[in-house]
Amino acid sequence: MTGLEGIAPLVLDPPADKPTQPWPLGRLFLGILGFVAFLVLAQHGHEDEEWRADLVAGMAVLAALGAWALWRARRTILETLTSSRFGAAILSAIAVATALGTFVTQKATDKDLEQYYGTAAADWIDRLFLAETFHSFWFSGLLALLVLALLLAVLRRPFWLVGQWGFLLGHGGMIMVVVGASIGSRWGVHGMLALHKGQQRDIVSRSEEEGDPQGPMRLGFALRLDAFEVEKYPDELRFCLYQTKKEARPELLQTVKFEQAKEWTGLRKSGLSFRVREHMPPTGESKPARHLITVEGALPFEVQVGQTYAVLGTQRSFKVVEFFPHFIYDIEKKRGVSVDNEPKNPALLVEEPGGGKDGTARQQWLFANMPGHGKKEGDLPLKYTYPGSVASVTIETRRKGEAAASGEVRLAAEARGGVCALSPELSLVFENKPGEPRSYRSKVSVMENSQAVKEATIAVNAPLSYGGYEFYQSDWHKDDLNYSGLKVVRDPGLGVVYAGMIMLSLGVCFVFYVHPRLKSAARGFSKQ
Amino acid sequence: MSAQLATTVSPAWLVAGMGGYALTAVIAGAGEILRKPAVRRAGFWLLLATFAFNAAMIGLMWVNLDRPPFKTLYETFLLYPFCIAFVSLVLVKMHRLSLLVPFAAAGALLCFYQAWRKPDLELIVLPPALQSAWFVPHVVTYFIAYAGLFVSFVLAALSLFKARGNAQQAEDLSAAEAPLPLEEAAHKAVLFGFAALTLGLAMGAAWGKSAWGDYWQWDPKENWAFITWLAYLSYLHLRLIGNWRGRRALWINLACFAAVLFTYLGMNMLPKAVSSGSLHLYQ
């Protein structure tokens, strides 16, 4: 095969006039496995800094086998490395290795690995460095072998012939991608710059987690965070229909937007339609008659002070003892009190009969503004929603096919706020879904010698380039909107990688589509 | 099906789309079995009409959602049949592969059925990272690639099916048929799909760089896109070895498509993919 027959080949096969005996695929695969095993042992020696006798013996055996194999193949080694067989074998080996890396949780701790896979499997994962597949010696070795094969294949091609350009672009592109990535990995910078509003920093933190374990680094200039902005999509008032089956979490069956529900709207599996009759904005009432409680993993329900309620799925129950609109803890009285009737820190005191030691009642505080605050082991899994701070609606329902409304229910809107049981399994919830972030933006100033020399806005997909570094919007905290995490990158191999990708793409298109047409044209020309 | 879809497309549209692809599969299949050119032509035009309808659905969703409708699994179940129909129509026109029409329609029907079975129950907005000029070209190029590789899978399966029991034909499929042997057609579809995969991979890398600062993050979906690419590249190399053409190459082609399916639908099975919150995961 010469590379000019049929669909153009990507790899040069041995010329027909020089018969050689490249190794069959199976043996090539075994050879690559041996190479991988050698690298695994080498990494153990490198990481443990202890070259044990069995390790050295194993490496020596593998090295001897490798040397023997190379010696046996000395006449065909070049043909083998540049053959389609070897290309297929090394590509398949990298594919298998990459797949292994996706089935094993990467960068997991030994403890996590034992928990996920059991002790024996975790041991093997550790021995073969499978939890760090993509940064292991053996994976890098496979890539190096690929580059060697590609390089030899490229060097053997007559690059001055137009017919070879696609091959050279494609294979050369792959080499450049791997080489460029290696340059970036070896000499690049990957770090984080954590800033609070008004703060300026010039030290980048680098850690293994960020792919660069070389420790803090000074930039040579500083970045000051002038402002951090989060733009959100609008909140969405909506109705959600849930189905609850035994022991399972409620399954969402349908959502209906508030605006849409002003008209009669069918509800799946219920035989009912509903519409909004009245919409009431938040009342702010300080002593609502009903409160909303959610048991973990279930839908919310309304409760009243003085009443006792069972916790579904358990033998436990609780009584709502008292409501405090503005809860504080009075140190002198050593108990919770309400400062006034302003609902600034709404709290409910609930009591579980027989839940305490010696069969006494056990008390538990539920805070609307601080879910989980003061929670102790053994407490009931309850969440409290204060209903006076949210909108509510009155809906009416009717059977499908009937003209008149047959029922009326008032619902409060909060995240999982108001609920209406349509049947033992179906519940309609009125909720206010908070808008998700649309964009994050950091307004920053570049500071040199205490002077702002440049102002810029960094957003996702819009990084800042300055002083040979690029700054990416990478992190934020919903509870601290004065904080912004910027990723700092310097990648000296990036240009090589991009050039490689362009070459690869052009090469593939050239080999598949341009080259065959050039050949046809050349054939037509020679016939004339 | 419920009213919640009024914000994307009506369930009636989905049913109509399913009907269009089902009818195409039946008519075009009948045309192939009966070998009636007129019925084959009817199948082709039906596929074209359903493709146009599918395009209109995507356009409507785009307008209603105010974003490209390529974010959720449900949305891709409408994009993928669009791409399958598009690639098949082009191939049928270029190479007179009318045999492809019923299978393309059946594949598209399966996607529509999945969309109908599991529609999006709520509006999904685009997170900041997906608000990029790369979003549409990257996703569309990938689905065009997947469509080309689906077509290749179908042609390879048909080629093997036609050659069953005929050892000679099985060994030399590329010389057995005219005008374009199925094995050759399957290979050409792989070339097309592979070229699109390469472009999609490059675009994804450029996008990743502009959004996160890394052109490659060893994200499970990235890895499986890479594995798919390597699998087809191995196929292309193996096919250059004399005795790997014909039946062997066809079987490898079929196996490679498993990687495509896993990349598309299997990411939730992987441990890292579930916990990483990757934007590559479908909601």
PDB file of C-alpha atoms in Angstrom, chain B residues 73 76-77 79-85 87-88 107 111 138-154 189-190 192-198 200-201 220-229 232 253 256-267 280 282:
ATOM      1  CA  LEU B  73     -31.565  15.357  27.214  1.00  0.00           C
ATOM      2  CA  THR B  76     -31.180  16.625  22.292  1.00  0.00           C
ATOM      3  CA  PHE B  77     -33.748  13.915  21.563  1.00  0.00           C
ATOM      4  CA  LEU B  79     -31.865  17.595  17.776  1.00  0.00           C
ATOM      5  CA  TYR B  80     -30.431  14.133  17.155  1.00  0.00           C
ATOM      6  CA  PRO B  81     -33.257  12.953  14.821  1.00  0.00           C
ATOM      7  CA  PHE B  82     -32.957  16.261  12.984  1.00  0.00           C
ATOM      8  CA  CYS B  83     -29.268  15.550  12.366  1.00  0.00           C
ATOM      9  CA  ILE B  84     -29.901  11.886  11.476  1.00  0.00           C
ATOM     10  CA  ALA B  85     -32.513  12.902   8.925  1.00  0.00           C
ATOM     11  CA  VAL B  87     -27.195  13.357   7.086  1.00  0.00           C
ATOM     12  CA  SER B  88     -29.347  10.552   5.649  1.00  0.00           C
ATOM     13  CA  GLY B 107     -33.781   5.873  14.579  1.00  0.00           C
ATOM     14  CA  CYS B 111     -35.432   9.543  19.733  1.00  0.00           C
ATOM     15  CA  HIS B 138     -19.877  22.664  19.311  1.00  0.00           C
ATOM     16  CA  VAL B 139     -23.144  20.849  20.075  1.00  0.00           C
ATOM     17  CA  VAL B 140     -24.437  20.832  16.508  1.00  0.00           C
ATOM     18  CA  THR B 141     -21.108  19.592  15.116  1.00  0.00           C
ATOM     19  CA  TYR B 142     -21.114  16.776  17.656  1.00  0.00           C
ATOM     20  CA  PHE B 143     -24.657  15.726  16.844  1.00  0.00           C
ATOM     21  CA  ILE B 144     -23.915  15.854  13.125  1.00  0.00           C
ATOM     22  CA  ALA B 145     -20.964  13.568  13.898  1.00  0.00           C
ATOM     23  CA  TYR B 146     -23.169  11.241  15.941  1.00  0.00           C
ATOM     24  CA  ALA B 147     -25.668  11.209  13.088  1.00  0.00           C
ATOM     25  CA  GLY B 148     -22.950  10.269  10.579  1.00  0.00           C
ATOM     26  CA  LEU B 149     -21.768   7.506  12.874  1.00  0.00           C
ATOM     27  CA  PHE B 150     -25.341   6.264  13.368  1.00  0.00           C
ATOM     28  CA  VAL B 151     -25.735   6.080   9.605  1.00  0.00           C
ATOM     29  CA  SER B 152     -22.436   4.227   9.404  1.00  0.00           C
ATOM     30  CA  PHE B 153     -23.634   1.805  12.084  1.00  0.00           C
ATOM     31  CA  VAL B 154     -26.826   1.114  10.123  1.00  0.00           C
ATOM     32  CA  ALA B 189     -20.011   7.732   6.761  1.00  0.00           C
ATOM     33  CA  VAL B 190     -17.314   6.998   9.348  1.00  0.00           C
ATOM     34  CA  PHE B 192     -17.632  12.092   7.685  1.00  0.00           C
ATOM     35  CA  GLY B 193     -18.493  11.384  11.320  1.00  0.00           C
ATOM     36  CA  PHE B 194     -14.846  11.248  12.331  1.00  0.00           C
ATOM     37  CA  ALA B 195     -14.070  14.573  10.650  1.00  0.00           C
ATOM     38  CA  ALA B 196     -17.007  16.151  12.502  1.00  0.00           C
ATOM     39  CA  LEU B 197     -15.882  14.530  15.779  1.00  0.00           C
ATOM     40  CA  THR B 198     -12.447  16.063  15.295  1.00  0.00           C
ATOM     41  CA  GLY B 200     -16.261  19.144  17.640  1.00  0.00           C
ATOM     42  CA  LEU B 201     -13.393  18.101  19.899  1.00  0.00           C
ATOM     43  CA  PRO B 220     -15.764  12.120  32.019  1.00  0.00           C
ATOM     44  CA  LYS B 221     -17.674  13.338  28.981  1.00  0.00           C
ATOM     45  CA  GLU B 222     -14.488  14.805  27.492  1.00  0.00           C
ATOM     46  CA  ASN B 223     -12.734  11.525  28.152  1.00  0.00           C
ATOM     47  CA  TRP B 224     -15.439   9.500  26.476  1.00  0.00           C
ATOM     48  CA  ALA B 225     -15.519  11.875  23.519  1.00  0.00           C
ATOM     49  CA  PHE B 226     -11.772  11.238  23.299  1.00  0.00           C
ATOM     50  CA  ILE B 227     -12.280   7.463  23.633  1.00  0.00           C
ATOM     51  CA  THR B 228     -14.858   7.561  20.836  1.00  0.00           C
ATOM     52  CA  TRP B 229     -12.444   9.513  18.683  1.00  0.00           C
ATOM     53  CA  TYR B 232     -12.781   5.342  15.275  1.00  0.00           C
ATOM     54  CA  ASN B 253     -17.447  -0.184  13.157  1.00  0.00           C
ATOM     55  CA  CYS B 256     -17.250   1.773  17.905  1.00  0.00           C
ATOM     56  CA  PHE B 257     -20.836   2.987  17.853  1.00  0.00           C
ATOM     57  CA  ALA B 258     -21.238   1.598  21.375  1.00  0.00           C
ATOM     58  CA  ALA B 259     -18.709   4.242  22.445  1.00  0.00           C
ATOM     59  CA  VAL B 260     -20.852   6.922  20.782  1.00  0.00           C
ATOM     60  CA  LEU B 261     -23.947   5.747  22.642  1.00  0.00           C
ATOM     61  CA  PHE B 262     -22.116   5.589  25.956  1.00  0.00           C
ATOM     62  CA  THR B 263     -20.692   9.069  25.448  1.00  0.00           C
ATOM     63  CA  TYR B 264     -24.148  10.383  24.661  1.00  0.00           C
ATOM     64  CA  LEU B 265     -26.255   8.551  27.231  1.00  0.00           C
ATOM     65  CA  GLY B 266     -24.013   6.731  29.684  1.00  0.00           C
ATOM     66  CA  MET B 267     -22.318   9.492  31.646  1.00  0.00           C
ATOM     67  CA  HIS B 280     -21.752  17.902  30.254  1.00  0.00           C
ATOM     68  CA  TYR B 282     -27.880  16.186  30.957  1.00  0.00           C
TER      69      TYR B 282
END
